GROMACS .gro file of C-alpha atoms in nm:
model
  280
    1UNK     CA    1   1.770  -0.643  -2.233
    2UNK     CA    2   1.716  -0.463  -1.904
    3UNK     CA    3   1.929  -0.570  -1.607
    4UNK     CA    4   1.805  -0.548  -1.244
    5UNK     CA    5   2.062  -0.431  -0.987
    6UNK     CA    6   2.064  -0.523  -0.624
    7UNK     CA    7   1.951  -0.169  -0.544
    8UNK     CA    8   1.615  -0.236  -0.710
    9UNK     CA    9   1.692  -0.021  -1.011
   10UNK     CA   10   1.684  -0.119  -1.377
   11UNK     CA   11   1.956  -0.002  -1.613
   12UNK     CA   12   1.829   0.000  -1.974
   13UNK     CA   13   2.055  -0.014  -2.272
   14UNK     CA   14   2.072   0.365  -2.283
   15UNK     CA   15   2.231   0.370  -1.938
   16UNK     CA   16   1.943   0.539  -1.762
   17UNK     CA   17   1.862   0.409  -1.410
   18UNK     CA   18   1.498   0.334  -1.338
   19UNK     CA   19   1.371   0.277  -0.988
   20UNK     CA   20   1.049   0.115  -0.867
   21UNK     CA   21   0.770   0.362  -0.808
   22UNK     CA   22   0.734   0.272  -0.438
   23UNK     CA   23   1.109   0.327  -0.402
   24UNK     CA   24   1.083   0.666  -0.573
   25UNK     CA   25   0.786   0.765  -0.358
   26UNK     CA   26   0.990   0.682  -0.046
   27UNK     CA   27   1.280   0.889  -0.170
   28UNK     CA   28   1.050   1.174  -0.257
   29UNK     CA   29   0.911   1.162   0.098
   30UNK     CA   30   1.264   1.167   0.246
   31UNK     CA   31   1.592   1.009   0.124
   32UNK     CA   32   1.688   0.920   0.481
   33UNK     CA   33   1.346   0.754   0.538
   34UNK     CA   34   1.404   0.547   0.221
   35UNK     CA   35   1.758   0.454   0.327
   36UNK     CA   36   1.661   0.333   0.676
   37UNK     CA   37   1.357   0.147   0.542
   38UNK     CA   38   1.566  -0.030   0.278
   39UNK     CA   39   1.819  -0.120   0.543
   40UNK     CA   40   1.548  -0.300   0.744
   41UNK     CA   41   1.514  -0.061   1.041
   42UNK     CA   42   1.181  -0.048   1.224
   43UNK     CA   43   1.059   0.076   1.561
   44UNK     CA   44   1.075  -0.179   1.844
   45UNK     CA   45   0.731  -0.088   1.973
   46UNK     CA   46   0.558  -0.103   1.636
   47UNK     CA   47   0.234  -0.294   1.682
   48UNK     CA   48   0.101  -0.522   1.413
   49UNK     CA   49  -0.212  -0.408   1.235
   50UNK     CA   50  -0.409  -0.589   0.970
   51UNK     CA   51  -0.437  -0.292   0.728
   52UNK     CA   52  -0.157  -0.406   0.488
   53UNK     CA   53  -0.263  -0.766   0.516
   54UNK     CA   54  -0.621  -0.685   0.416
   55UNK     CA   55  -0.490  -0.525   0.099
   56UNK     CA   56  -0.263  -0.818   0.022
   57UNK     CA   57  -0.535  -1.072   0.075
   58UNK     CA   58  -0.796  -0.888  -0.136
   59UNK     CA   59  -0.535  -0.813  -0.404
   60UNK     CA   60  -0.424  -1.177  -0.427
   61UNK     CA   61  -0.784  -1.299  -0.440
   62UNK     CA   62  -0.876  -1.050  -0.707
   63UNK     CA   63  -0.578  -1.142  -0.919
   64UNK     CA   64  -0.682  -1.510  -0.907
   65UNK     CA   65  -1.036  -1.410  -1.003
   66UNK     CA   66  -0.898  -1.223  -1.301
   67UNK     CA   67  -0.708  -1.527  -1.413
   68UNK     CA   68  -1.044  -1.709  -1.429
   69UNK     CA   69  -1.250  -1.414  -1.549
   70UNK     CA   70  -1.418  -1.616  -1.825
   71UNK     CA   71  -1.559  -1.859  -1.567
   72UNK     CA   72  -1.919  -1.796  -1.466
   73UNK     CA   73  -1.804  -1.759  -1.105
   74UNK     CA   74  -1.449  -1.612  -1.085
   75UNK     CA   75  -1.502  -1.529  -0.722
   76UNK     CA   76  -1.497  -1.901  -0.634
   77UNK     CA   77  -1.132  -1.906  -0.745
   78UNK     CA   78  -1.039  -1.587  -0.574
   79UNK     CA   79  -1.180  -1.652  -0.226
   80UNK     CA   80  -0.958  -1.945  -0.125
   81UNK     CA   81  -0.649  -1.756  -0.237
   82UNK     CA   82  -0.756  -1.445  -0.042
   83UNK     CA   83  -0.835  -1.637   0.274
   84UNK     CA   84  -0.503  -1.831   0.252
   85UNK     CA   85  -0.307  -1.506   0.235
   86UNK     CA   86  -0.500  -1.374   0.532
   87UNK     CA   87  -0.445  -1.686   0.742
   88UNK     CA   88  -0.071  -1.695   0.655
   89UNK     CA   89  -0.018  -1.333   0.758
   90UNK     CA   90  -0.255  -1.302   1.057
   91UNK     CA   91  -0.103  -1.224   1.393
   92UNK     CA   92  -0.318  -1.286   1.696
   93UNK     CA   93  -0.407  -0.961   1.873
   94UNK     CA   94  -0.673  -0.833   2.116
   95UNK     CA   95  -0.857  -0.619   1.856
   96UNK     CA   96  -0.901  -0.822   1.540
   97UNK     CA   97  -1.007  -1.186   1.525
   98UNK     CA   98  -0.925  -1.398   1.219
   99UNK     CA   99  -1.298  -1.480   1.155
  100UNK     CA  100  -1.380  -1.108   1.158
  101UNK     CA  101  -1.105  -1.026   0.911
  102UNK     CA  102  -1.216  -1.321   0.691
  103UNK     CA  103  -1.558  -1.160   0.667
  104UNK     CA  104  -1.408  -0.823   0.580
  105UNK     CA  105  -1.193  -0.974   0.304
  106UNK     CA  106  -1.480  -1.175   0.164
  107UNK     CA  107  -1.701  -0.865   0.142
  108UNK     CA  108  -1.423  -0.656  -0.010
  109UNK     CA  109  -1.339  -0.918  -0.268
  110UNK     CA  110  -1.704  -0.961  -0.367
  111UNK     CA  111  -1.741  -0.579  -0.411
  112UNK     CA  112  -1.417  -0.556  -0.614
  113UNK     CA  113  -1.520  -0.831  -0.848
  114UNK     CA  114  -1.872  -0.678  -0.901
  115UNK     CA  115  -1.707  -0.347  -1.001
  116UNK     CA  116  -1.576  -0.530  -1.308
  117UNK     CA  117  -1.247  -0.354  -1.376
  118UNK     CA  118  -1.190  -0.523  -1.715
  119UNK     CA  119  -1.526  -0.379  -1.847
  120UNK     CA  120  -1.531  -0.614  -2.146
  121UNK     CA  121  -1.166  -0.552  -2.240
  122UNK     CA  122  -0.926  -0.845  -2.296
  123UNK     CA  123  -0.714  -0.935  -1.998
  124UNK     CA  124  -0.345  -0.922  -2.106
  125UNK     CA  125  -0.155  -0.963  -1.779
  126UNK     CA  126  -0.238  -1.007  -1.414
  127UNK     CA  127   0.012  -0.915  -1.144
  128UNK     CA  128   0.324  -0.992  -1.345
  129UNK     CA  129   0.638  -0.775  -1.335
  130UNK     CA  130   0.730  -0.566  -1.636
  131UNK     CA  131   1.070  -0.481  -1.499
  132UNK     CA  132   1.041  -0.268  -1.191
  133UNK     CA  133   0.663  -0.227  -1.201
  134UNK     CA  134   0.404  -0.492  -1.133
  135UNK     CA  135   0.059  -0.366  -1.245
  136UNK     CA  136  -0.227  -0.552  -1.082
  137UNK     CA  137  -0.413  -0.568  -1.416
  138UNK     CA  138  -0.340  -0.482  -1.778
  139UNK     CA  139  -0.627  -0.492  -2.031
  140UNK     CA  140  -0.653  -0.426  -2.399
  141UNK     CA  141  -0.944  -0.240  -2.556
  142UNK     CA  142  -1.007  -0.118  -2.907
  143UNK     CA  143  -0.788   0.193  -2.863
  144UNK     CA  144  -0.498   0.032  -2.673
  145UNK     CA  145  -0.382  -0.085  -2.334
  146UNK     CA  146  -0.499   0.018  -1.991
  147UNK     CA  147  -0.316  -0.036  -1.659
  148UNK     CA  148  -0.519  -0.072  -1.334
  149UNK     CA  149  -0.396  -0.084  -0.977
  150UNK     CA  150  -0.604  -0.199  -0.678
  151UNK     CA  151  -0.593   0.013  -0.360
  152UNK     CA  152  -0.754  -0.118  -0.041
  153UNK     CA  153  -0.832   0.091   0.267
  154UNK     CA  154  -0.985  -0.050   0.577
  155UNK     CA  155  -1.160   0.271   0.676
  156UNK     CA  156  -1.216   0.608   0.509
  157UNK     CA  157  -1.481   0.858   0.619
  158UNK     CA  158  -1.753   0.896   0.355
  159UNK     CA  159  -1.672   1.268   0.333
  160UNK     CA  160  -1.322   1.201   0.214
  161UNK     CA  161  -1.376   0.905  -0.020
  162UNK     CA  162  -1.395   1.131  -0.328
  163UNK     CA  163  -1.089   1.320  -0.222
  164UNK     CA  164  -0.891   0.999  -0.171
  165UNK     CA  165  -0.991   0.879  -0.521
  166UNK     CA  166  -0.901   1.215  -0.681
  167UNK     CA  167  -0.551   1.199  -0.539
  168UNK     CA  168  -0.472   0.906  -0.767
  169UNK     CA  169  -0.518   1.121  -1.082
  170UNK     CA  170  -0.156   1.238  -1.056
  171UNK     CA  171  -0.020   0.936  -0.867
  172UNK     CA  172   0.341   0.863  -0.956
  173UNK     CA  173   0.294   0.485  -0.947
  174UNK     CA  174   0.000   0.487  -1.191
  175UNK     CA  175   0.197   0.696  -1.440
  176UNK     CA  176   0.498   0.470  -1.405
  177UNK     CA  177   0.299   0.158  -1.465
  178UNK     CA  178   0.149   0.306  -1.780
  179UNK     CA  179   0.491   0.417  -1.902
  180UNK     CA  180   0.652   0.083  -1.839
  181UNK     CA  181   0.368  -0.110  -2.002
  182UNK     CA  182   0.408   0.110  -2.305
  183UNK     CA  183   0.785   0.034  -2.314
  184UNK     CA  184   0.718  -0.340  -2.263
  185UNK     CA  185   0.450  -0.399  -2.517
  186UNK     CA  186   0.549  -0.134  -2.773
  187UNK     CA  187   0.195  -0.010  -2.814
  188UNK     CA  188   0.003   0.283  -2.672
  189UNK     CA  189  -0.138   0.287  -2.317
  190UNK     CA  190  -0.451   0.491  -2.340
  191UNK     CA  191  -0.554   0.501  -1.975
  192UNK     CA  192  -0.430   0.439  -1.624
  193UNK     CA  193  -0.669   0.358  -1.345
  194UNK     CA  194  -0.727   0.260  -0.984
  195UNK     CA  195  -0.980   0.026  -0.830
  196UNK     CA  196  -1.041   0.173  -0.485
  197UNK     CA  197  -1.180  -0.071  -0.230
  198UNK     CA  198  -1.297   0.076   0.108
  199UNK     CA  199  -1.409  -0.170   0.372
  200UNK     CA  200  -1.562   0.056   0.637
  201UNK     CA  201  -1.767   0.223   0.764
  202UNK     CA  202  -1.953   0.157   0.441
  203UNK     CA  203  -1.831  -0.098   0.185
  204UNK     CA  204  -1.751   0.056  -0.148
  205UNK     CA  205  -1.552  -0.040  -0.460
  206UNK     CA  206  -1.501   0.220  -0.735
  207UNK     CA  207  -1.305   0.211  -1.063
  208UNK     CA  208  -1.169   0.538  -1.185
  209UNK     CA  209  -0.959   0.579  -1.499
  210UNK     CA  210  -0.781   0.872  -1.647
  211UNK     CA  211  -0.649   0.918  -2.002
  212UNK     CA  212  -0.287   0.883  -2.095
  213UNK     CA  213  -0.173   1.131  -2.354
  214UNK     CA  214   0.175   1.180  -2.508
  215UNK     CA  215   0.193   1.525  -2.351
  216UNK     CA  216   0.095   1.395  -2.007
  217UNK     CA  217   0.341   1.108  -2.030
  218UNK     CA  218   0.623   1.337  -2.133
  219UNK     CA  219   0.539   1.574  -1.842
  220UNK     CA  220   0.551   1.287  -1.593
  221UNK     CA  221   0.870   1.145  -1.740
  222UNK     CA  222   1.048   1.482  -1.697
  223UNK     CA  223   0.996   1.451  -1.323
  224UNK     CA  224   1.066   1.076  -1.311
  225UNK     CA  225   1.401   1.104  -1.493
  226UNK     CA  226   1.518   1.388  -1.272
  227UNK     CA  227   1.424   1.183  -0.964
  228UNK     CA  228   1.591   0.864  -1.089
  229UNK     CA  229   1.909   1.059  -1.173
  230UNK     CA  230   1.936   1.190  -0.814
  231UNK     CA  231   1.859   0.848  -0.670
  232UNK     CA  232   2.123   0.691  -0.891
  233UNK     CA  233   2.381   0.947  -0.778
  234UNK     CA  234   2.308   0.842  -0.417
  235UNK     CA  235   2.341   0.471  -0.513
  236UNK     CA  236   2.678   0.540  -0.670
  237UNK     CA  237   2.795   0.744  -0.370
  238UNK     CA  238   2.818   1.061  -0.574
  239UNK     CA  239   2.556   1.244  -0.370
  240UNK     CA  240   2.492   1.240   0.012
  241UNK     CA  241   2.168   1.103   0.153
  242UNK     CA  242   2.010   1.412   0.299
  243UNK     CA  243   1.699   1.454   0.520
  244UNK     CA  244   1.376   1.620   0.416
  245UNK     CA  245   1.264   1.805   0.728
  246UNK     CA  246   0.918   1.888   0.580
  247UNK     CA  247   0.834   1.514   0.609
  248UNK     CA  248   0.921   1.477   0.976
  249UNK     CA  249   0.562   1.578   1.059
  250UNK     CA  250   0.364   1.570   0.734
  251UNK     CA  251   0.083   1.382   0.557
  252UNK     CA  252   0.177   1.054   0.722
  253UNK     CA  253   0.194   1.206   1.073
  254UNK     CA  254   0.505   1.175   1.283
  255UNK     CA  255   0.777   0.999   1.086
  256UNK     CA  256   0.869   0.659   1.242
  257UNK     CA  257   1.235   0.752   1.198
  258UNK     CA  258   1.213   1.096   1.363
  259UNK     CA  259   1.403   0.979   1.667
  260UNK     CA  260   1.664   0.799   1.458
  261UNK     CA  261   1.742   1.128   1.288
  262UNK     CA  262   1.693   1.397   1.549
  263UNK     CA  263   1.772   1.202   1.870
  264UNK     CA  264   2.030   0.948   1.760
  265UNK     CA  265   2.169   1.125   1.453
  266UNK     CA  266   2.163   0.795   1.256
  267UNK     CA  267   2.412   0.631   1.485
  268UNK     CA  268   2.327   0.255   1.465
  269UNK     CA  269   2.441   0.172   1.818
  270UNK     CA  270   2.227   0.448   1.967
  271UNK     CA  271   1.934   0.370   1.737
  272UNK     CA  272   1.926   0.018   1.875
  273UNK     CA  273   1.760   0.150   2.187
  274UNK     CA  274   1.442   0.230   1.989
  275UNK     CA  275   1.473   0.029   1.671
  276UNK     CA  276   1.546  -0.315   1.545
  277UNK     CA  277   1.717  -0.406   1.222
  278UNK     CA  278   1.576  -0.691   1.017
  279UNK     CA  279   1.823  -0.858   0.780
  280UNK     CA  280   1.679  -0.813   0.426
   0.00000   0.00000   0.00000
């Protein structure tokens, strides 16, 4: 049986450490970024935005709809759950009103349900952990299992929607979910997919799936195992946590921890001027 450590890794019987895909992505972005994030550091002046909450609300509502997929109106089960998640997480601010966000979530949920991710396949699991992964949806078709993850964006320019969707073809998390489902169920996973929901400026929900082949899985696993091994060495104190300067200004813009690294040199007392530390 797998055992989960406090670091968020899983140590299978063979002794190999396995880390959650979001954790591995953070490490790949920058080991120092991952360390500070896991320790609970965040900028003092970081303003609340509803972007993450919109994804949580639509995801929770969609999961509840999947649990009642055989009902003639699964959306009627999903909407109360989505709106409750939105109300619980909403922070009053001058830009976004709760009624406005409720309308956005309602429209996004409706579009996601109409896209019909199961596509006639039997629903096996909905938002349940397999160990370190928690696929939003696992379905079983005639050829085998498929894992599907929901991604919600508040706004993507129409010119870049296809590009955004194409980026998921090699996404580490989607491969990890397929691999872990295969390990958990002992049967082949034939595809991994993403349900992309974009709320503005034009509402759109699109399901895209890519095949999972033994060769593709082995290729991904070669990277994953190398990454997990280095992360485990850090966890054990056998390897220093080093910065990745290419990520200081990269795809995600200016790193939120740039000052912590380059101005305060990771000194907690000096960092306290710009950052707060939440006890996790």
